[in-house]
Coordinates of C-alpha atoms in Angstrom, one line a residue:
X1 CA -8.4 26.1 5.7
X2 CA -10.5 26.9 2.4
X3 CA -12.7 24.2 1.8
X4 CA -13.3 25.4 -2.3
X5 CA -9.7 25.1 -2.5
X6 CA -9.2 21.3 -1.0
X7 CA -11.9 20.4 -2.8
X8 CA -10.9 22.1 -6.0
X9 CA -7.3 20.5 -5.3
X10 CA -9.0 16.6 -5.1
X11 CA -10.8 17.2 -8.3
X12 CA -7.2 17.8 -9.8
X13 CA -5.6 15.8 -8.5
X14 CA -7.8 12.7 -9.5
X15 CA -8.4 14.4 -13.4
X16 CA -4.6 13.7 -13.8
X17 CA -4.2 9.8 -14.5
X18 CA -1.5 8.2 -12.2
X19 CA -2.7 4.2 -13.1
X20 CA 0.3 2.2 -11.4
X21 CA 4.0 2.6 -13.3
X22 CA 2.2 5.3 -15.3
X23 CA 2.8 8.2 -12.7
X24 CA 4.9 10.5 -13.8
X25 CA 2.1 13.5 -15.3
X26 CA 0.9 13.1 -11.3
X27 CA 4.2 13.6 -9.8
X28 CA 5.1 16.4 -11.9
X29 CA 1.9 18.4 -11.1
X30 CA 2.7 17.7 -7.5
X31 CA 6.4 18.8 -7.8
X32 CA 5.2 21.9 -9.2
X33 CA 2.2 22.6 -6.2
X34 CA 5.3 21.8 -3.8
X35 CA 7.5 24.3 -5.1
X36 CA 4.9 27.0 -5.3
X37 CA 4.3 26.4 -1.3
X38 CA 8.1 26.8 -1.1
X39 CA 8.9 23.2 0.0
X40 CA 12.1 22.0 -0.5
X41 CA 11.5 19.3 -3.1
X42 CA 13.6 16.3 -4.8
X43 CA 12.8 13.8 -7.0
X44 CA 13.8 10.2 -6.3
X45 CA 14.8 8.6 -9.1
X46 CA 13.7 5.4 -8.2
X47 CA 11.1 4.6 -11.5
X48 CA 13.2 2.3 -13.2
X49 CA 13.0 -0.3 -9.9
X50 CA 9.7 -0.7 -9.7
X51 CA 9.1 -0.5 -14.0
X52 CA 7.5 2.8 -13.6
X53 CA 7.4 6.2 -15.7
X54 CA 7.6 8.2 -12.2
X55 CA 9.7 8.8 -8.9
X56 CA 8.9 9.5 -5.5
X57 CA 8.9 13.3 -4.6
X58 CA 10.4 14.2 -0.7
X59 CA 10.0 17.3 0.4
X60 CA 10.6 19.5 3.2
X61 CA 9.4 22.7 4.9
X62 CA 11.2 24.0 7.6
X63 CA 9.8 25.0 11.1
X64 CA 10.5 24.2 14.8
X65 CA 10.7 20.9 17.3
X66 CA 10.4 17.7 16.1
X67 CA 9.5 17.0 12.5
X68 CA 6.7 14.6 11.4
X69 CA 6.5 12.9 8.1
X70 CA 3.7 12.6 6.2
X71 CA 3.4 9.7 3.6
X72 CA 0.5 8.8 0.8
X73 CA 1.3 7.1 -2.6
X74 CA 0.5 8.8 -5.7
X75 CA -0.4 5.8 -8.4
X76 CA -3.7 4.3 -8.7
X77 CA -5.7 0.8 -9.4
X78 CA -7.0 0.3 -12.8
X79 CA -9.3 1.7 -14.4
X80 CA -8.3 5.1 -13.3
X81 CA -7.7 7.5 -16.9
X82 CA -10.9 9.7 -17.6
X83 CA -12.4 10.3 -14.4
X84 CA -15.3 12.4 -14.3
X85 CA -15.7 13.5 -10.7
X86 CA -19.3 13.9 -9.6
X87 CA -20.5 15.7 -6.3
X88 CA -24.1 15.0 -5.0
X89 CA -25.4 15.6 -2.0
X90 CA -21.8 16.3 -0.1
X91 CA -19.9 13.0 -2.0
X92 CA -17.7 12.9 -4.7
X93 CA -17.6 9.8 -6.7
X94 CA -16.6 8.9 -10.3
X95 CA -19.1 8.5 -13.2
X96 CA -19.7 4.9 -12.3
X97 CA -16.8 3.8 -15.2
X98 CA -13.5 4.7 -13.7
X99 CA -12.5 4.2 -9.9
X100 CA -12.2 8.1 -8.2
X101 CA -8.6 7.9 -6.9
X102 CA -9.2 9.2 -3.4
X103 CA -7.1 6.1 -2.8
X104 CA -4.5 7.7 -2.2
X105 CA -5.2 10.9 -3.6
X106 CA -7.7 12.6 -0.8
X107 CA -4.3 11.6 1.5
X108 CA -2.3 14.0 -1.0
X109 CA -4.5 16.6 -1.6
X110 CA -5.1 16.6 2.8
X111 CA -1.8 16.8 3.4
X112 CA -0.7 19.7 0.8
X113 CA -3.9 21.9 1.6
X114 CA -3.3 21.6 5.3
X115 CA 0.3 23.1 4.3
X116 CA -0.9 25.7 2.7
X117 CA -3.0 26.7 5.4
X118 CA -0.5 26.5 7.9
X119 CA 2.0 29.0 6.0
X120 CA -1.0 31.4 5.4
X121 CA -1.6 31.4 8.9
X122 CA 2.0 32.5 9.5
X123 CA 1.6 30.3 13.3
X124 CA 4.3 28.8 14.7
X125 CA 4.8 25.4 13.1
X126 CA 6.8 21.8 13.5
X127 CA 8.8 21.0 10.3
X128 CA 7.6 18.9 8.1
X129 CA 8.5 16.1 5.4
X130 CA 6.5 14.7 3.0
X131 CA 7.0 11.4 1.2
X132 CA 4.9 10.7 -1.8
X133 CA 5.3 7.1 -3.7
X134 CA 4.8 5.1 -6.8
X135 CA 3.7 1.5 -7.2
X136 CA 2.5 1.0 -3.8
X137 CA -0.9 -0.5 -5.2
X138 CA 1.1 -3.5 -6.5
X139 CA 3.8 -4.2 -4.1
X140 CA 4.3 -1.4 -1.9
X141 CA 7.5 -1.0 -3.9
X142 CA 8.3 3.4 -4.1
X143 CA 8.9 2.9 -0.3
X144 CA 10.7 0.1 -0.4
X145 CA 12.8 2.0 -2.6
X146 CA 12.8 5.2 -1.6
X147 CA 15.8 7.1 -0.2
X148 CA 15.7 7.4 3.1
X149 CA 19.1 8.8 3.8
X150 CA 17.6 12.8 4.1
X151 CA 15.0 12.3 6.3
X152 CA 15.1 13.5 9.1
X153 CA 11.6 12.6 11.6
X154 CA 11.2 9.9 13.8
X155 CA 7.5 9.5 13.1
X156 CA 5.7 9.0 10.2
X157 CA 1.8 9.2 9.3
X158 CA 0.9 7.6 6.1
X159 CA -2.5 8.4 5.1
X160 CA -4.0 5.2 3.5
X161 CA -7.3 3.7 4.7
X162 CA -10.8 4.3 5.2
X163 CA -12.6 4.8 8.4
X164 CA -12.1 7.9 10.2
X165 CA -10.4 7.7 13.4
X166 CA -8.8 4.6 12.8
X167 CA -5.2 4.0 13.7
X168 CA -3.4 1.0 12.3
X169 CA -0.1 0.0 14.2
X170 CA 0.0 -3.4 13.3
X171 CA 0.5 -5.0 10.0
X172 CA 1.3 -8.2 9.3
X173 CA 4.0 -9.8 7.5
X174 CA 3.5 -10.7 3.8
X175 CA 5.4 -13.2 2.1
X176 CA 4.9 -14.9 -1.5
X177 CA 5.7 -18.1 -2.8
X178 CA 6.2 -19.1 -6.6
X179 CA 6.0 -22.6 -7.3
X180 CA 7.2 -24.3 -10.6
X181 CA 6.5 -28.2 -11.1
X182 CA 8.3 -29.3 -13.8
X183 CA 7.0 -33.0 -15.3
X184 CA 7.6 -35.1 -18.5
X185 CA 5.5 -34.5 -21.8
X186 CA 3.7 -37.7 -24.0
X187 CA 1.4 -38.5 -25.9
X188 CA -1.6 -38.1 -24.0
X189 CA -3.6 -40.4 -26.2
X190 CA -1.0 -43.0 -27.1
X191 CA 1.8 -43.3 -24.9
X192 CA 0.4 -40.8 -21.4
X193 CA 2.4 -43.7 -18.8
X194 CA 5.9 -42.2 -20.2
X195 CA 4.6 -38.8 -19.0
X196 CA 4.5 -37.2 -16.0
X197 CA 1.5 -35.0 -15.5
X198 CA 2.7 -31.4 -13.2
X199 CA -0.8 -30.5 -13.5
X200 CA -1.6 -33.2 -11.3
X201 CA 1.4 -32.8 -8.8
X202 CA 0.4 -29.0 -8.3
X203 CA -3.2 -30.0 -8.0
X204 CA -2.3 -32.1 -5.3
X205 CA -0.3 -30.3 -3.1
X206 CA -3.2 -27.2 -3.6
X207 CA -5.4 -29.7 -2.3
X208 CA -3.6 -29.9 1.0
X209 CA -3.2 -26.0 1.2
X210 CA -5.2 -24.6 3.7
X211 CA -6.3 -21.4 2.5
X212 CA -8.4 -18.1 4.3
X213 CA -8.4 -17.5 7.9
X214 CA -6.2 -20.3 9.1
X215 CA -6.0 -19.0 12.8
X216 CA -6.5 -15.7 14.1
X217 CA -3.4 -14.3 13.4
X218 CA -2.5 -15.9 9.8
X219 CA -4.2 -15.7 6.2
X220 CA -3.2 -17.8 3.5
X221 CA -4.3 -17.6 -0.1
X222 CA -3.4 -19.5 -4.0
X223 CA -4.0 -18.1 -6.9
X224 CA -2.8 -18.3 -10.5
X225 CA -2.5 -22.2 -11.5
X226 CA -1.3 -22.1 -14.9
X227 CA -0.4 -25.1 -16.7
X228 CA -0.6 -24.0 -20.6
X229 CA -0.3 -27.1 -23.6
X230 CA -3.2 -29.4 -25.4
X231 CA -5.6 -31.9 -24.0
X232 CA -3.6 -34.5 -26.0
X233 CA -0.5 -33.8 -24.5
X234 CA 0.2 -34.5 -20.6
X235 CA 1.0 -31.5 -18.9
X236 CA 5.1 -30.6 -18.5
X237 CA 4.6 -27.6 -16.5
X238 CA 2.4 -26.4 -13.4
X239 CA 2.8 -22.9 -12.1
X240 CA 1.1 -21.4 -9.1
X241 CA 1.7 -18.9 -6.5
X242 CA 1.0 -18.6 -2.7
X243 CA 0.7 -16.1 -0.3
X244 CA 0.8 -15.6 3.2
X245 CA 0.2 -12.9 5.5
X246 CA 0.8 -13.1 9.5
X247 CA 1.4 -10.7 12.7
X248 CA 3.2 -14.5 14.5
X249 CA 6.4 -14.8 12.7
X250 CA 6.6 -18.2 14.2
X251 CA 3.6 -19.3 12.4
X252 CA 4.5 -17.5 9.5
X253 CA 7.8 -19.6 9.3
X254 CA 5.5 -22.9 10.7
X255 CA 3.4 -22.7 7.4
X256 CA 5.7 -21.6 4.6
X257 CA 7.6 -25.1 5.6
X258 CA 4.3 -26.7 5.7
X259 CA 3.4 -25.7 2.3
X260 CA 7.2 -26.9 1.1
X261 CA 6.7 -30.2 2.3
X262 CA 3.5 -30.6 0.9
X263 CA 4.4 -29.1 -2.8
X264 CA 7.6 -31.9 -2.1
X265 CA 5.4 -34.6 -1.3
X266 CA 3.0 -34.3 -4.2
X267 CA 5.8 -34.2 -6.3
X268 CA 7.5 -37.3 -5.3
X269 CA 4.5 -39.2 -5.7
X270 CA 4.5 -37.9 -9.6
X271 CA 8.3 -38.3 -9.9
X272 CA 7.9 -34.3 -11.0
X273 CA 10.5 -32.2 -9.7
X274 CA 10.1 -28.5 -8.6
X275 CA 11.7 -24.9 -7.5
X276 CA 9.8 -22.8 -5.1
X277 CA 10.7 -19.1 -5.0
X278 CA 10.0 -16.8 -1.7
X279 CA 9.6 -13.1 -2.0
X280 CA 9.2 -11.0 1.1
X281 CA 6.5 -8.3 0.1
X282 CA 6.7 -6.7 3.8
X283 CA 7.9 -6.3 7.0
X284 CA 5.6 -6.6 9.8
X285 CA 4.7 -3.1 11.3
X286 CA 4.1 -2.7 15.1
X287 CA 4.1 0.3 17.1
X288 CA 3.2 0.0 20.5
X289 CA 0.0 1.3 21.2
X290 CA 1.0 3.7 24.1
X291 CA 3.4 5.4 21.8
X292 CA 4.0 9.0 21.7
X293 CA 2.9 9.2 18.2
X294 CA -0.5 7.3 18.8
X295 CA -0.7 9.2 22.0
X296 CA -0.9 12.6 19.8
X297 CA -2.9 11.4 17.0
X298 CA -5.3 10.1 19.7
X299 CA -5.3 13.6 21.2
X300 CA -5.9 15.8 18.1
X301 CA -8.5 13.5 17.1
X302 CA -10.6 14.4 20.1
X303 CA -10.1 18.2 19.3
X304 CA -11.9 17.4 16.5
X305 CA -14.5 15.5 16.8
X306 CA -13.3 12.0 16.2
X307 CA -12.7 8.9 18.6
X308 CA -9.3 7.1 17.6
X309 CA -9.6 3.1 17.0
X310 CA -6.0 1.6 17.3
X311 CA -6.3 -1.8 15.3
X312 CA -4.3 -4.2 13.6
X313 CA -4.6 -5.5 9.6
X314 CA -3.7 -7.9 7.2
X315 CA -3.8 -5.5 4.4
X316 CA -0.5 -3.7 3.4
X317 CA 0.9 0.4 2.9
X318 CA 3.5 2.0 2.8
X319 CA 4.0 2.2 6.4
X320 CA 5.5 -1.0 6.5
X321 CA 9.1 0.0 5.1
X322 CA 8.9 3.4 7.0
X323 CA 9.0 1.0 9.8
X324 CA 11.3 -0.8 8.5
X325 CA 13.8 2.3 8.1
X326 CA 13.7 3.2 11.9
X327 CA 10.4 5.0 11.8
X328 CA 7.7 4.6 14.2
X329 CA 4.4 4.9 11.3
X330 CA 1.4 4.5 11.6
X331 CA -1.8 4.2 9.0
X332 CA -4.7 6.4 9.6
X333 CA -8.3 6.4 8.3
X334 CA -9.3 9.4 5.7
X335 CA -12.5 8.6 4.8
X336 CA -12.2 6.6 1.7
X337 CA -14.9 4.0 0.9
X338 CA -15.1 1.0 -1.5
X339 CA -11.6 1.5 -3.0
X340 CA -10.5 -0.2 -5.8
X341 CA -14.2 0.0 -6.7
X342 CA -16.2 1.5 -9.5
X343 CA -18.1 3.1 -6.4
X344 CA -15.1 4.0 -4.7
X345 CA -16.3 7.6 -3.2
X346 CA -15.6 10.3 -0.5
X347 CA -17.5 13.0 0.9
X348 CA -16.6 16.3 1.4
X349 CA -16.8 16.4 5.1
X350 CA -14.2 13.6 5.9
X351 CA -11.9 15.6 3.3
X352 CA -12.0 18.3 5.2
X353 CA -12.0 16.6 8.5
X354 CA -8.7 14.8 7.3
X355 CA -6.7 18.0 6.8
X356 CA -7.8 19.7 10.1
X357 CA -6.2 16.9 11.8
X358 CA -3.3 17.1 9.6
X359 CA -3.4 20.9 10.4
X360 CA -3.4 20.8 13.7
X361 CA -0.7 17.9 13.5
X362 CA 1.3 20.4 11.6
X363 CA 0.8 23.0 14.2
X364 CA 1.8 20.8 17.3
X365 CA 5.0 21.7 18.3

């Protein structure tokens, strides 16, 4: 592997602006660096889902055994046009005004400079697919729809957290609620008792919400209460949203009619009526941890220094619809810190440490 070259590769990579449903400049530059390593490459066409500019890119290069997929999303949090990388003392961080984009863009650049060492090594090698994403920083949605139809591995490694060595084979479940209470506008000043306030009804049944940590196994949050009109006027509408995210699908079903009853019950006492909405974000991921693939990814680790730390999350990635699809995926650690953070950095070493075990991976078969 040529270290100058990853490097030089990351700096690329994270100069060419790929802010979320703005990807397609990224995903053309990688098209192009997968056709000149001779990868098999196809656009998915997939932009106009998820109200992006770009599409996911598969590609393939052949070899022998048992392929391994390697996933990492190509868009970017905000604000992330006009990086200026800077590289002190063996870390690379922005300017201090712009995120640096090694979320997920170290996982890219790893992956493709580990290919290219492999084929200039001219060793015997397992094939390899890659799948690269849009959107996935607001809803994980380029793998949900992605095509799955041509690919061919069993086992996945997306490339989308932080510490090294870590192994994430559990993910929980992530569902989200939209709430609309719907009241009666008056005169606030004159006539308010012909009203029927939905600010109040929603107020009430966020009141009874539990929200954080609400066991060890379940996180619950609300956000966005929006109930727009004049102070003079009693409020006609109430809006809010709810999420929930759980590894106990039992629980996860216990709460979301909890959290119905109680938007119902505020409601009644207002005479307001109301529609809840429920979108499923994500799948739960689990892969056992005595898995072949975790078995392997444990093992190469070692080879190179690093101790492997299976754990679970509440966080989301891509891995999640992999899983979904019939592959075993897992999420492991490359060394990113403070993402979605104006001190969102990487040093060089965990860079290069990420595509030796991708290397290696590569050359496992």
């Amino acid at each position: 592997m040529n270290e100058q070259a990853l490097i030089d590769r990351f700096i690329r990579y994270i100069t060419c602006p790929s802010e979320s449903t703005r990807e397609r400049a990224f995903a053309e530059l990688l098209e192009r660096d997968l056709q000149a390593l001779e990868m098999a490459c196809e656009r998915q066409e997939i932009g106009a889902k998820c109200g992006s500019d770009g599409f996911n890119l598969y590609a393939m290069l052949p070899g022998e055994g048992e392929p391994l997929l390697f996933c990492a999303h190509m868009d970017t949090m905000e604000p992330g046009v006009g990086i200026t990388p800077t590289i002190i003392e063996g870390i690379i961080r922005s300017a201090g005004d712009t995120i640096l984009g090694a979320d997920d863009k170290a996982g890219i650049a790893a992956v493709l400079e580990a290919i290219a060492a492999v084929k200039a090594s001219h060793k015997p090698h397992r094939p390899v697919e890659v799948l690269f994403t849009v959107c996935e920083e607001i809803g994980l949605l380029g793998a949900k729809y992605a095509d799955y139809s041509q690919i061919r591995s069993q086992q996945a490694v997306v490339l989308d957290t932080g510490a090294m060595g870590c192994i994430i084979n559990q993910q929980a479940a992530h569902k989200k609620l939209m709430i609309t209470v719907k009241g009666k506008s008056a005169h606030a000043g004159i006539s308010p008792e012909l009203g029927i306030n939905a600010l109040k009804a929603a107020t009430d049944a966020i009141a009874k919400m539990r929200c954080g940590h609400v066991s060890e196994n379940t996180i619950m949050n609300v956000a966005n209460l929006l109930a727009p009109g004049k102070t003079n006027a009693v409020s006609d509408i109430a809006t809010f949203e709810m999420e929930i995210r759980s590894h106990s699908q039992n629980e996860l079903d216990f709460l979301i009619l909890q959290t119905k009853a109680q938007i119902k019950e505020a409601c009644q006492v207002y005479g307001a009526s109301y529609t809840v909405e429920e979108f499923a974000v994500s799948d739960p991921l689990y892969v056992n941890n005595d898995h072949p693939l975790i078995a392997l990814l444990a093992q190469t680790m070692e080879q190179i220094g690093l101790t492997a730390n299976i754990k679970r999350t509440f966080g989301g990635c891509d891995a999640t619809w992999l899983n979904a699809h019939g592959l075993a995926a897992v999420n492991i650690g490359i060394g990113m810190q403070n993402g979605h953070s104006l001190d969102e950095h990487i040093s060089i070493a965990d860079l290069v440490t990420t595509t030796q075990l991708i290397e290696k991976l590569i050359l496992s078969v």
